CSV table of C-alpha atoms in Angstrom, one decimal:
chain,number,residue,atom,x,y,z
A,1,GLU,CA,267.1,7.8,88.4
A,2,THR,CA,263.9,9.7,89.2
A,3,GLY,CA,265.4,12.8,90.7
A,4,VAL,CA,263.6,12.1,93.9
A,5,THR,CA,266.1,11.8,96.9
A,6,GLN,CA,265.3,10.6,100.4
A,7,SER,CA,267.4,10.6,103.5
A,8,PRO,CA,268.4,8.8,105.6
A,9,THR,CA,268.4,5.5,103.7
A,10,HIS,CA,268.3,3.4,106.9
A,11,LEU,CA,267.8,4.2,110.5
A,12,ILE,CA,267.2,2.4,113.8
A,13,LYS,CA,265.1,3.9,116.6
A,14,THR,CA,263.6,2.6,119.8
A,15,ARG,CA,260.0,2.6,120.9
A,16,GLY,CA,258.8,6.0,122.0
A,17,GLN,CA,261.4,8.0,120.0
A,18,GLN,CA,260.7,10.5,117.3
A,19,VAL,CA,261.9,10.4,113.7
A,20,THR,CA,262.1,12.8,110.8
A,21,LEU,CA,262.5,11.6,107.2
A,22,ARG,CA,263.4,13.9,104.3
A,23,CYS,CA,262.5,14.1,100.7
A,24,SER,CA,263.8,16.2,97.9
A,25,SER,CA,261.2,16.2,95.0
A,26,GLN,CA,262.0,16.2,91.3
A,27,SER,CA,262.5,19.6,89.8
A,28,GLY,CA,259.3,21.2,88.7
A,29,HIS,CA,257.1,18.9,90.7
A,30,ASN,CA,254.7,20.7,93.2
A,31,THR,CA,253.1,17.6,94.8
A,32,VAL,CA,254.7,15.3,97.3
A,33,SER,CA,253.2,12.2,98.7
A,34,TRP,CA,254.3,9.9,101.5
A,35,TYR,CA,253.7,6.0,101.6
A,36,GLN,CA,254.4,3.3,104.1
A,37,GLN,CA,255.3,-0.1,102.8
A,38,ALA,CA,255.4,-3.0,105.3
A,39,LEU,CA,257.3,-6.2,104.3
A,40,GLY,CA,255.4,-8.1,101.7
A,41,GLN,CA,252.7,-5.5,101.4
A,42,GLY,CA,251.8,-2.8,98.8
A,43,PRO,CA,252.6,0.8,99.8
A,44,GLN,CA,249.9,2.5,101.9
A,45,PHE,CA,249.1,6.2,101.5
A,46,ILE,CA,250.0,8.4,104.5
A,47,PHE,CA,249.4,11.9,103.2
A,48,GLN,CA,250.0,14.3,100.3
A,49,TYR,CA,251.2,17.9,100.1
A,50,TYR,CA,250.4,20.4,97.4
A,51,ARG,CA,251.9,23.8,97.5
A,52,GLU,CA,252.8,23.5,101.2
A,53,GLU,CA,249.3,22.4,102.2
A,54,GLU,CA,248.2,18.9,103.3
A,55,ASN,CA,245.5,18.0,100.8
A,56,GLY,CA,244.8,14.4,101.7
A,57,ARG,CA,245.5,11.9,104.4
A,58,GLY,CA,245.2,8.1,104.7
A,59,ASN,CA,244.3,6.1,107.7
A,60,PHE,CA,247.2,7.1,109.9
A,61,PRO,CA,247.1,8.5,113.4
A,62,PRO,CA,248.0,12.2,114.2
A,63,ARG,CA,251.5,11.2,115.4
A,64,PHE,CA,252.3,11.0,111.7
A,65,SER,CA,252.8,14.6,110.5
A,66,GLY,CA,254.5,16.4,107.6
A,67,LEU,CA,255.6,19.5,106.1
A,68,GLN,CA,256.3,20.8,102.6
A,69,PHE,CA,258.7,23.7,102.1
A,70,PRO,CA,258.5,26.5,99.5
A,71,ASN,CA,261.1,24.6,97.3
A,72,TYR,CA,258.6,21.6,97.4
A,73,SER,CA,260.9,19.4,99.5
A,74,SER,CA,259.2,17.6,102.3
A,75,GLU,CA,259.5,16.0,105.7
A,76,LEU,CA,257.7,13.2,107.4
A,77,ASN,CA,257.7,13.2,111.2
A,78,VAL,CA,256.6,10.3,113.3
A,79,ASN,CA,256.2,10.8,117.1
A,80,ALA,CA,256.0,8.1,119.8
A,81,LEU,CA,257.4,5.3,117.6
A,82,GLU,CA,255.8,1.9,117.8
A,83,LEU,CA,257.2,-1.5,116.7
A,84,ASP,CA,254.6,-1.6,113.8
A,85,ASP,CA,256.0,1.6,112.4
A,86,SER,CA,259.0,-0.5,111.2
A,87,ALA,CA,258.7,-0.2,107.4
A,88,LEU,CA,260.0,1.2,104.2
A,89,TYR,CA,258.9,4.9,103.8
A,90,LEU,CA,258.5,6.1,100.3
A,91,CYS,CA,258.2,9.6,99.0
A,92,ALA,CA,256.8,10.4,95.6
A,93,SER,CA,256.7,13.6,93.7
A,94,SER,CA,254.5,14.6,90.8
A,95,LEU,CA,253.0,17.4,88.9
A,96,GLN,CA,249.6,17.1,90.6
A,97,ALA,CA,247.8,14.0,89.1
A,98,ALA,CA,250.5,13.2,86.4
A,99,GLU,CA,252.9,10.3,86.7
A,100,LEU,CA,254.3,9.7,90.2
A,101,PHE,CA,258.0,9.3,90.6
A,102,PHE,CA,259.3,7.6,93.8
A,103,GLY,CA,262.6,7.8,95.7
A,104,GLU,CA,264.6,4.8,97.0
A,105,GLY,CA,262.9,5.0,100.4
A,106,SER,CA,264.0,5.2,104.0
A,107,ARG,CA,264.1,1.9,105.9
A,108,LEU,CA,263.0,2.5,109.4
A,109,THR,CA,263.5,-0.2,112.1
A,110,VAL,CA,261.9,0.3,115.6
A,111,LEU,CA,263.3,-1.9,118.4
Q,1,LYS,CA,236.5,1.9,99.3
Q,2,GLN,CA,238.9,1.1,96.3
Q,3,GLU,CA,240.6,-2.3,96.5
Q,4,VAL,CA,243.3,-3.5,94.1
Q,5,THR,CA,244.1,-7.2,93.7
Q,6,GLN,CA,247.0,-8.7,91.8
Q,7,ILE,CA,247.1,-12.2,90.5
Q,8,PRO,CA,249.2,-14.3,90.7
Q,9,ALA,CA,251.1,-13.4,93.9
Q,10,ALA,CA,254.2,-15.1,92.5
Q,11,LEU,CA,255.3,-16.3,89.1
Q,12,SER,CA,258.3,-18.2,87.9
Q,13,VAL,CA,259.0,-18.5,84.2
Q,14,PRO,CA,261.9,-19.6,81.9
Q,15,GLU,CA,263.8,-16.9,80.1
Q,16,GLY,CA,262.3,-15.9,76.8
Q,17,GLU,CA,258.7,-16.6,77.7
Q,18,ASN,CA,255.9,-14.0,77.2
Q,19,LEU,CA,253.9,-13.5,80.3
Q,20,VAL,CA,250.9,-11.5,81.6
Q,21,LEU,CA,250.4,-10.0,85.0
Q,22,ASN,CA,246.8,-9.2,86.2
Q,23,CYS,CA,245.4,-6.3,88.2
Q,24,SER,CA,241.8,-5.8,89.2
Q,25,PHE,CA,240.1,-2.9,91.0
Q,26,THR,CA,236.7,-2.5,92.6
Q,27,ASP,CA,235.8,1.0,91.7
Q,28,SER,CA,235.9,1.9,88.0
Q,29,ALA,CA,235.9,5.6,88.7
Q,30,ILE,CA,239.6,6.0,88.3
Q,31,TYR,CA,241.7,8.9,87.1
Q,32,ASN,CA,244.9,7.0,86.3
Q,33,LEU,CA,246.4,3.5,86.5
Q,34,GLN,CA,250.2,3.1,86.9
Q,35,TRP,CA,252.4,0.0,86.8
Q,36,PHE,CA,255.6,-0.1,88.9
Q,37,ARG,CA,258.6,-2.3,89.3
Q,38,GLN,CA,260.3,-2.8,92.7
Q,39,ASP,CA,263.6,-4.6,93.2
Q,40,PRO,CA,264.2,-6.0,96.7
Q,41,GLY,CA,264.6,-3.3,99.3
Q,42,LYS,CA,264.4,-0.5,96.7
Q,43,GLY,CA,262.0,2.1,95.8
Q,44,LEU,CA,259.4,2.0,93.0
Q,45,THR,CA,260.3,2.5,89.3
Q,46,SER,CA,257.4,3.7,87.2
Q,47,LEU,CA,256.9,1.5,84.1
Q,48,LEU,CA,253.7,2.7,82.4
Q,49,LEU,CA,251.0,5.2,83.2
Q,50,ILE,CA,247.5,4.7,81.6
Q,51,GLN,CA,245.1,7.6,81.8
Q,52,SER,CA,241.5,6.7,82.2
Q,53,SER,CA,240.6,7.8,78.6
Q,54,GLN,CA,243.3,5.4,77.2
Q,55,ARG,CA,243.1,1.7,76.5
Q,56,GLU,CA,246.8,0.8,76.5
Q,57,GLN,CA,250.4,2.0,76.7
Q,58,THR,CA,253.6,0.5,75.4
Q,59,SER,CA,257.1,0.9,76.4
Q,60,GLY,CA,259.7,-1.4,74.8
Q,61,ARG,CA,258.8,-5.0,75.7
Q,62,LEU,CA,256.1,-3.9,78.0
Q,63,ASN,CA,252.4,-3.3,77.1
Q,64,ALA,CA,249.7,-2.4,79.6
Q,65,SER,CA,246.1,-2.5,78.9
Q,66,LEU,CA,243.1,-0.9,80.8
Q,67,ASP,CA,239.4,-2.0,80.8
Q,68,LYS,CA,237.7,0.4,83.2
Q,69,SER,CA,234.3,-1.1,82.8
Q,70,SER,CA,235.5,-4.5,83.9
Q,71,GLY,CA,238.0,-3.1,86.5
Q,72,ARG,CA,240.9,-4.8,85.0
Q,73,SER,CA,244.4,-4.0,83.8
Q,74,THR,CA,247.0,-6.4,82.4
Q,75,LEU,CA,250.8,-6.0,82.1
Q,76,TYR,CA,252.3,-8.0,79.1
Q,77,ILE,CA,256.0,-8.6,79.2
Q,78,ALA,CA,257.5,-10.0,75.9
Q,79,ALA,CA,260.6,-12.2,75.7
Q,80,SER,CA,261.3,-12.1,79.4
Q,81,GLN,CA,264.8,-11.8,80.6
Q,82,PRO,CA,266.5,-12.6,84.1
Q,83,GLY,CA,266.9,-8.8,84.6
Q,84,ASP,CA,263.0,-8.6,84.6
Q,85,SER,CA,263.0,-10.4,87.9
Q,86,ALA,CA,261.3,-8.1,90.5
Q,87,THR,CA,258.0,-7.3,92.2
Q,88,TYR,CA,255.4,-5.6,89.8
Q,89,LEU,CA,252.9,-3.4,91.5
Q,90,CYS,CA,249.7,-2.0,90.0
Q,91,ALA,CA,248.2,1.2,91.5
Q,92,VAL,CA,245.1,3.3,90.8
Q,93,ILE,CA,244.3,7.0,91.4
Q,94,PRO,CA,240.6,7.3,92.1
Q,95,TYR,CA,238.7,10.1,90.5
Q,96,SER,CA,237.8,12.1,93.5
Q,97,GLY,CA,237.0,15.4,91.7
Q,98,GLY,CA,239.4,17.2,93.9
Q,99,SER,CA,243.1,17.6,94.0
Q,100,ASN,CA,243.9,14.6,96.2
Q,101,TYR,CA,245.8,12.2,94.0
Q,102,LYS,CA,246.3,9.2,96.3
Q,103,LEU,CA,247.6,5.9,94.8
Q,104,THR,CA,245.8,2.7,96.0
Q,105,PHE,CA,248.2,-0.3,95.5
Q,106,GLY,CA,247.9,-4.0,95.1
Q,107,LYS,CA,250.2,-6.3,96.9
Q,108,GLY,CA,252.2,-7.0,93.9
Q,109,THR,CA,253.3,-10.0,91.8
Q,110,LEU,CA,256.8,-11.4,92.5
Q,111,LEU,CA,258.2,-12.3,89.1
Q,112,THR,CA,261.3,-14.7,88.7
Q,113,VAL,CA,262.7,-15.2,85.3
Q,114,ASN,CA,265.1,-18.2,85.2
Q,115,PRO,CA,268.1,-18.3,82.9
């Protein structure tokens, strides 16, 4: 167990809807990153938060947004869902550039 | 742009065999390299972290090496067991000089260890 918890574990949405995924980081970690993993692919970096500020973003459109809270937990929000957003969404926490620890992920299916 | 390649894409071995998984990356300016294990439908479990100044790391039956100049890393698994069956992912953190510690992943190697 890494101490990184994500919710919900599975969810189904329809095109055009909005979704919020949540992540509780490991105690003492101040950096949270979000990744999208499509079936059969490696995870792709969405963005990273450090001390409540976004400090890096991958090649994802603005409808992917996030927040980090004072307790370093985080949310990933996706608006106007598309079929291609179906994926496993992974949250990772770390103490800056040290070893990253991942949660079990949230499996999103968009119909 | 950093690209990470893992070879082979899939590997099937009999129990007890020693094996090597390969990872290559295009930009040698990396901060860290991390190996992960992923079971089907699950999250990633960190196996080994190698910092850019290190050449190898060991944990139990696992040994990971890093050759930055050639852009390569290997994960050696000794005396493989059926419980080692999983997808193994290699990821690098580029040295950006800033605070953005983004991992770039390969697609993984699917390992099957047959009893």
